[in-house]
Amino acid sequence: PKFAWAAGLAVFESILGPSNALRAPVAFAFVLLLLLVYRIAWALSGRLGGLAAVVLLATLPHVWALAHLAVAEIFAALTFLLTAWCYRRGLDSRAWMLLAGGAFGLALNTKIQAVLIPVMLIPWAYLIARSRRHGAIWLPMVLIGPLVAVAGWPWLWPNPLGRGIEFLKYYADHGQTAVYYLGQKWNLGPLPPCPWHYSWVITAVTWPPATLVAFLGGVGVALWRNRDAPLFCLIVIWALFPIAFNSLPSQLKYDGTRLFAWAFPAAAITAAVALEAATRWLMGDETSRTRKGLGGLVYGGVLMASVLATASSHPHNLSYFNALVGGTPGAAERGFEVTYWGESLTPAVIEELNALLPPDAILMTRALHDRALLHQQAWGLLRQDIRLGGPEEAQFILLQNRRGFWGVADWADLDEYENRQPEKMTVWDHEGVPLLYLFDRR
């Protein structure tokens, strides 16, 4: 991912500006991911299934958001799924065996979760695919994968083994990140770890309901067909395992669906296969216009529901919650974290800050990294005279509504300005739910 972002800056900065130049490689990777998803879904259920998989993935609101940010999740989703596809093809072809090893190396070079890939592939190959070549394919996977991973990570070159162990130790010691879930703060200091069901619940309430129903139908189809459809079973495993693994007590749980979003391309394929099968069953073999119309209505309705979910939550797609919890307002009432990563700091907010803040204003960010604003200044978008300061000197506080990061002072400030000085508070919201607060402390 870092090579990709650097390439984006090198090629596109003069055309798109630094922020969009960093995001351009992610958008390109997303296009490749959609093509791969189409290819796999087409192999499973034809063109209708391929089209449905592309639309359902592209219009998952959280995936659409990640595809527009300079983050590693889309690269991980692409390289992980590519490894699975090459592995499946490698059971029938030596050339694809080599490609599987290369893809695995790229996956290892993208996110540490790639070490889980063999955990999914080996049981599937032995128990479901039952291929005679499942042993031979692991030679290029074991040899080529690590070589590609090391070759693509110059930091490892002086001491591959020592620095590799250093990185694994860093990851193992990675501290918990606080999260606000079901009206309670979790993970930090003496607070208890986030419950095991976080990943399942967050997934259920952040997918469009029609997509969720189609996905559950696809899981049912996989259980029913089992060994008759080995590739489809692999895709379903790919969709479920990351969410299940994240639910283990030892795993970090925060940032909504981000830590297991690499499962969602497979989930979209699973949903698409079920949707295509349901459409074909409704249409039947008859020429009845009523049945064909009903099938088309179901197919188009599910896709349109997903499109509308993303369109209605733009530009705050990470704040999307479905009707199961009453949308974003219901999620806020039930104690879910409604925003993170500073996604709420849109160009419109920057323009308003330029207009609202007086000359030489001193601003402090809370539950929001100050680099979010420093970059805006470096790129000439936020006024240069605005200075970032500490709690004693700050005249204004910009507070992100990421309540897992809130302390006592943040709750006190919100109470103070909401109930006593509302005229000195500016709010940026989505569907009436605050995402950013600006407090005037003068």
XYZ file of C-alpha atoms in Angstrom:
442
model
C 0.000 0.000 0.000
C 2.791 2.477 0.798
C 4.382 1.906 -2.596
C 0.973 2.497 -4.201
C 0.382 5.745 -2.318
C 3.865 6.961 -3.202
C 3.217 6.127 -6.859
C -0.065 8.033 -6.669
C 1.727 11.112 -5.372
C 4.450 10.826 -7.984
C 2.046 10.503 -10.911
C -1.084 12.419 -9.934
C -0.152 15.105 -7.382
C 0.260 17.853 -9.973
C -3.094 16.913 -11.537
C -5.307 15.938 -8.607
C -3.580 17.498 -5.592
C -1.944 15.505 -2.784
C -5.071 14.186 -1.072
C -6.724 12.829 -4.216
C -3.373 11.608 -5.555
C -3.004 9.401 -2.460
C -6.501 8.035 -2.980
C -6.133 7.371 -6.727
C -4.275 4.025 -6.332
C -6.986 2.850 -3.931
C -9.630 3.663 -6.531
C -7.634 1.744 -9.142
C -7.301 -1.237 -6.783
C -11.061 -1.079 -6.207
C -11.666 -1.346 -9.959
C -9.415 -4.435 -10.072
C -11.265 -5.870 -7.086
C -14.633 -5.392 -8.809
C -13.305 -7.098 -11.945
C -12.074 -10.036 -9.863
C -15.391 -10.261 -8.030
C -17.222 -10.267 -11.362
C -14.985 -13.047 -12.697
C -15.534 -15.293 -9.686
C -19.284 -14.643 -9.501
C -19.568 -15.207 -13.248
C -17.888 -18.592 -12.823
C -20.450 -19.465 -10.151
C -23.681 -18.034 -11.538
C -23.208 -16.367 -14.899
C -23.505 -12.760 -15.961
C -26.492 -11.953 -13.753
C -24.572 -13.188 -10.723
C -21.442 -11.298 -11.771
C -23.327 -8.041 -12.207
C -25.107 -8.482 -8.885
C -21.836 -9.183 -7.049
C -20.223 -6.034 -8.433
C -23.187 -3.819 -7.527
C -23.655 -5.341 -4.062
C -19.978 -4.901 -3.202
C -19.560 -1.426 -4.674
C -22.642 -0.173 -2.854
C -21.939 -1.591 0.579
C -21.716 1.840 2.248
C -18.643 1.057 4.361
C -16.816 -0.511 1.403
C -17.668 2.472 -0.790
C -16.191 4.716 1.908
C -12.986 2.668 2.195
C -12.600 2.774 -1.587
C -12.342 6.565 -1.351
C -9.749 6.732 1.430
C -5.977 6.251 1.343
C -6.112 3.132 3.527
C -4.915 -0.470 3.145
C -8.266 -2.278 3.375
C -9.063 -2.325 -0.359
C -5.552 -3.555 -1.194
C -5.996 -6.323 1.376
C -9.395 -7.328 0.009
C -7.918 -7.494 -3.503
C -4.731 -9.432 -2.722
C -6.427 -11.834 -0.300
C -9.241 -12.751 -2.703
C -6.769 -12.965 -5.587
C -4.783 -15.517 -3.580
C -7.904 -17.627 -3.081
C -8.796 -17.481 -6.781
C -5.263 -18.340 -7.924
C -5.123 -21.175 -5.380
C -8.362 -22.658 -6.700
C -7.129 -22.410 -10.288
C -3.746 -23.763 -9.206
C -5.331 -27.079 -8.298
C -5.711 -27.613 -12.060
C -2.744 -25.697 -13.486
C 0.968 -25.351 -12.700
C 1.026 -21.781 -14.019
C -1.727 -20.815 -11.586
C 0.255 -22.490 -8.794
C 3.050 -19.999 -9.383
C 0.573 -17.133 -9.541
C -0.917 -18.295 -6.244
C 2.514 -18.032 -4.623
C 2.986 -14.505 -5.996
C -0.469 -13.414 -4.902
C 0.147 -14.806 -1.425
C 3.359 -12.771 -1.230
C 1.488 -9.596 -2.165
C -1.123 -10.392 0.470
C 1.577 -10.869 3.124
C 3.063 -7.567 2.045
C -0.279 -5.807 2.465
C -1.703 -6.741 5.882
C -0.641 -9.084 8.661
C -4.003 -10.884 8.522
C -2.703 -12.641 5.399
C -1.162 -15.250 7.710
C -4.736 -16.518 8.139
C -5.046 -17.442 4.465
C -3.601 -20.983 4.876
C -5.962 -21.526 7.810
C -8.856 -21.204 5.359
C -7.338 -22.833 2.293
C -5.885 -26.018 3.763
C -9.081 -27.390 5.411
C -11.087 -26.446 2.327
C -8.644 -28.242 0.004
C -8.581 -31.411 2.111
C -12.204 -31.655 3.235
C -14.229 -30.077 0.429
C -12.222 -29.780 -2.799
C -10.460 -33.114 -2.216
C -7.963 -32.372 -4.963
C -4.964 -34.621 -5.467
C -2.795 -31.544 -6.054
C -3.547 -29.695 -2.841
C -0.174 -30.726 -1.448
C 1.883 -29.745 -4.499
C 0.514 -26.204 -4.580
C 1.977 -25.384 -1.188
C 5.545 -25.594 -2.475
C 5.226 -22.340 -4.506
C 3.043 -20.845 -1.792
C 5.716 -21.446 0.858
C 8.701 -20.546 -1.343
C 7.451 -17.767 -3.615
C 5.104 -16.083 -1.118
C 7.734 -15.107 1.485
C 10.229 -14.137 -1.236
C 7.734 -11.742 -2.815
C 6.817 -10.377 0.624
C 10.449 -9.641 1.515
C 11.265 -8.268 -1.949
C 8.395 -5.809 -1.626
C 9.416 -4.542 1.816
C 12.825 -2.811 1.742
C 12.784 -2.230 5.502
C 13.326 -5.986 5.920
C 16.324 -6.239 3.595
C 19.172 -5.493 6.074
C 17.961 -8.221 8.448
C 14.888 -10.090 7.132
C 14.573 -12.530 10.026
C 15.340 -10.118 12.855
C 13.163 -7.329 11.540
C 10.404 -9.773 10.655
C 10.350 -10.960 14.260
C 10.447 -7.328 15.393
C 7.372 -6.552 13.320
C 5.482 -9.609 14.586
C 6.338 -8.587 18.141
C 5.064 -5.075 17.440
C 1.819 -6.504 16.139
C 1.473 -8.904 19.074
C 1.963 -6.007 21.500
C -0.460 -3.730 19.634
C -2.513 -1.980 22.293
C -6.280 -2.069 22.343
C -8.133 0.885 20.856
C -11.112 2.214 22.760
C -14.541 1.762 21.197
C -18.062 2.871 22.097
C -20.500 -0.011 21.702
C -24.028 -0.530 23.048
C -23.760 2.602 25.166
C -20.517 1.640 26.897
C -16.836 2.306 26.429
C -14.626 -0.775 26.003
C -11.010 -1.896 25.626
C -9.029 0.907 27.272
C -7.109 0.549 30.544
C -9.228 -1.077 33.255
C -12.281 -1.277 30.979
C -13.345 -4.757 29.850
C -12.565 -5.921 26.291
C -15.232 -5.434 23.681
C -17.686 -8.383 23.626
C -17.242 -11.255 21.188
C -20.427 -10.402 19.293
C -19.175 -6.965 18.184
C -18.087 -8.091 14.704
C -21.338 -9.963 14.019
C -23.599 -7.182 15.261
C -21.688 -4.416 13.480
C -21.872 -6.367 10.240
C -25.601 -6.992 10.636
C -26.453 -3.333 11.262
C -24.184 -1.752 8.620
C -25.241 -3.764 5.563
C -28.357 -2.875 3.562
C -31.014 -5.330 4.836
C -31.736 -6.813 1.402
C -28.038 -7.577 0.918
C -27.923 -9.180 4.357
C -30.912 -11.423 3.549
C -29.350 -12.440 0.220
C -26.069 -13.240 1.973
C -27.786 -15.460 4.544
C -29.556 -17.194 1.687
C -26.191 -17.804 0.034
C -24.813 -19.345 3.220
C -27.837 -21.653 3.251
C -27.182 -22.646 -0.372
C -23.544 -23.464 0.484
C -24.596 -25.663 3.419
C -27.098 -27.443 1.207
C -24.789 -28.023 -1.786
C -21.633 -28.573 0.290
C -19.139 -30.664 -1.697
C -21.077 -30.297 -4.945
C -19.872 -26.676 -5.223
C -16.322 -26.467 -3.823
C -15.531 -22.986 -5.181
C -18.736 -21.555 -3.753
C -18.000 -23.164 -0.386
C -14.547 -21.551 -0.441
C -16.140 -18.149 -1.084
C -18.573 -18.623 1.811
C -15.696 -19.645 4.094
C -13.837 -16.519 2.930
C -16.855 -14.410 3.873
C -17.494 -15.920 7.311
C -14.074 -16.789 8.708
C -12.702 -13.217 9.094
C -15.793 -12.135 11.022
C -15.663 -15.262 13.193
C -11.927 -14.838 13.822
C -12.425 -11.212 14.831
C -14.977 -12.342 17.408
C -12.331 -14.290 19.350
C -11.603 -12.745 22.777
C -7.941 -12.173 21.866
C -8.721 -10.073 18.769
C -8.916 -6.292 18.589
C -12.428 -4.956 18.065
C -12.933 -1.334 17.014
C -13.416 0.882 13.925
C -16.654 -0.768 12.866
C -16.181 -3.284 10.061
C -12.686 -2.167 9.031
C -10.630 -4.966 10.593
C -12.523 -7.695 8.736
C -13.696 -5.793 5.651
C -11.535 -8.043 3.471
C -14.317 -10.609 3.873
C -16.900 -8.434 2.147
C -16.014 -9.152 -1.514
C -16.657 -12.834 -0.833
C -19.829 -11.891 1.042
C -21.037 -9.910 -1.972
C -20.383 -12.916 -4.236
C -22.262 -15.159 -1.795
C -25.242 -12.803 -1.799
C -25.140 -12.488 -5.585
C -25.208 -16.261 -6.124
C -28.269 -16.551 -3.891
C -29.940 -13.582 -5.602
C -29.319 -15.023 -9.070
C -30.663 -18.426 -7.973
C -33.778 -16.842 -6.465
C -34.339 -14.761 -9.605
C -33.991 -17.823 -11.858
C -36.380 -19.821 -9.639
C -38.991 -17.054 -9.682
C -38.793 -16.715 -13.447
C -38.968 -20.468 -13.985
C -38.907 -22.088 -17.405
C -42.214 -20.621 -18.436
C -42.811 -17.609 -20.658
C -45.188 -16.019 -18.144
C -44.642 -12.263 -18.084
C -45.836 -12.165 -14.498
C -43.173 -14.580 -13.277
C -40.450 -12.937 -15.317
C -41.534 -9.551 -14.040
C -41.523 -10.797 -10.448
C -38.028 -12.225 -10.850
C -36.769 -9.016 -12.399
C -38.413 -6.993 -9.642
C -36.676 -8.999 -6.909
C -33.301 -8.850 -8.670
C -33.516 -5.139 -9.431
C -35.049 -4.322 -6.050
C -32.197 -5.836 -4.051
C -29.587 -4.041 -6.149
C -31.452 -0.739 -6.021
C -31.847 -0.973 -2.246
C -28.064 -1.231 -1.923
C -27.497 1.680 -4.319
C -29.937 3.857 -2.382
C -28.255 2.982 0.933
C -24.923 4.281 -0.317
C -26.389 7.297 -2.099
C -28.455 8.374 0.921
C -25.509 8.143 3.313
C -23.046 10.023 1.097
C -20.628 11.604 2.005
C -20.783 9.956 5.443
C -20.874 6.305 4.381
C -18.940 5.164 7.471
C -21.877 6.524 9.479
C -24.418 4.347 7.667
C -26.620 2.072 9.787
C -29.584 0.140 8.447
C -33.236 -0.052 9.441
C -32.600 -2.902 11.897
C -31.383 -0.272 14.373
C -33.398 2.657 13.013
C -30.712 4.127 10.765
C -27.980 6.407 12.073
C -30.324 8.101 14.612
C -31.329 4.722 16.033
C -27.703 3.603 16.172
C -26.795 6.724 18.139
C -29.644 6.104 20.582
C -28.558 2.491 21.076
C -24.987 3.494 21.811
C -23.098 2.659 18.628
C -20.083 4.672 17.514
C -21.384 6.734 14.603
C -18.129 7.996 13.082
C -14.378 7.453 13.127
C -11.214 8.243 11.170
C -12.157 11.909 10.686
C -14.330 11.008 7.702
C -16.716 13.731 8.871
C -14.062 16.394 8.165
C -15.342 17.063 4.647
C -14.307 19.915 2.316
C -17.546 21.676 3.287
C -16.536 21.551 6.970
C -13.091 22.963 6.151
C -14.717 25.842 4.257
C -16.997 26.575 7.203
C -14.065 26.513 9.631
C -12.290 29.042 7.422
C -15.377 31.242 7.601
C -16.233 30.733 11.295
C -12.845 31.016 12.996
C -11.509 34.549 13.621
C -8.005 35.602 12.544
C -5.202 33.857 14.451
C -7.671 31.510 16.141
C -6.222 28.794 18.377
C -7.957 25.477 17.810
C -7.704 22.155 19.636
C -8.857 18.809 18.233
C -10.358 16.121 20.467
C -11.079 12.500 19.498
C -9.561 13.572 16.161
C -5.874 13.543 15.232
C -4.507 17.056 14.802
C -2.709 15.896 11.644
C -6.096 15.867 9.959
C -5.983 19.672 10.128
C -2.223 20.069 9.704
C -2.438 18.290 6.363
C -5.299 20.567 5.313
C -3.079 23.561 6.061
C -0.100 22.058 4.247
C -2.313 21.515 1.198
C -3.587 25.110 1.304
C -7.181 24.205 2.180
C -7.320 25.412 5.805
C -6.285 28.992 6.620
C -2.617 29.297 7.553
C -3.235 31.682 10.466
C -5.259 29.075 12.377
C -2.993 27.572 15.018
C -3.395 24.261 16.833
C -2.929 24.552 20.578
C -3.334 22.726 23.875
C -6.214 22.711 26.364
C -5.020 25.779 28.274
C -4.663 28.163 25.335
C -7.248 26.840 22.870
C -10.055 29.263 22.009
C -12.011 26.635 20.078
C -12.413 22.875 20.411
C -13.211 20.661 17.435
C -14.619 17.438 18.888
C -15.314 14.366 16.777
C -18.281 12.297 17.925
C -16.135 9.204 18.391
C -17.223 8.506 21.929
C -14.826 5.652 22.472
C -12.102 8.322 22.506
C -13.994 10.731 24.771
C -12.830 11.542 28.263
C -14.571 13.225 31.189
C -13.738 16.677 29.801
C -15.451 15.916 26.481
C -18.692 14.827 28.148
C -18.547 17.907 30.371
C -18.004 20.216 27.394
C -20.912 18.689 25.516
C -23.195 19.165 28.522
C -21.969 22.729 29.017
C -22.548 23.865 25.452
C -25.702 21.886 24.711
C -27.534 22.969 27.851
C -25.980 26.324 28.814
C -24.322 27.914 25.795
C -25.890 26.431 22.652
C -25.259 29.683 20.770
C -21.507 29.017 21.090
C -21.699 25.531 19.584
C -21.620 24.584 15.884
C -22.644 21.056 14.861
C -22.077 19.111 11.648
C -24.445 16.159 11.461
C -25.723 13.273 9.373
C -29.459 12.524 9.526
C -29.622 14.721 12.621
C -26.835 12.821 14.417
C -23.833 15.040 15.306
C -20.534 13.954 13.789
C -18.436 17.017 14.680
C -18.842 19.711 17.340
C -17.126 23.083 17.428
C -17.094 24.757 20.847
C -16.289 28.468 21.178
C -14.424 28.808 24.497
C -13.827 32.559 24.330
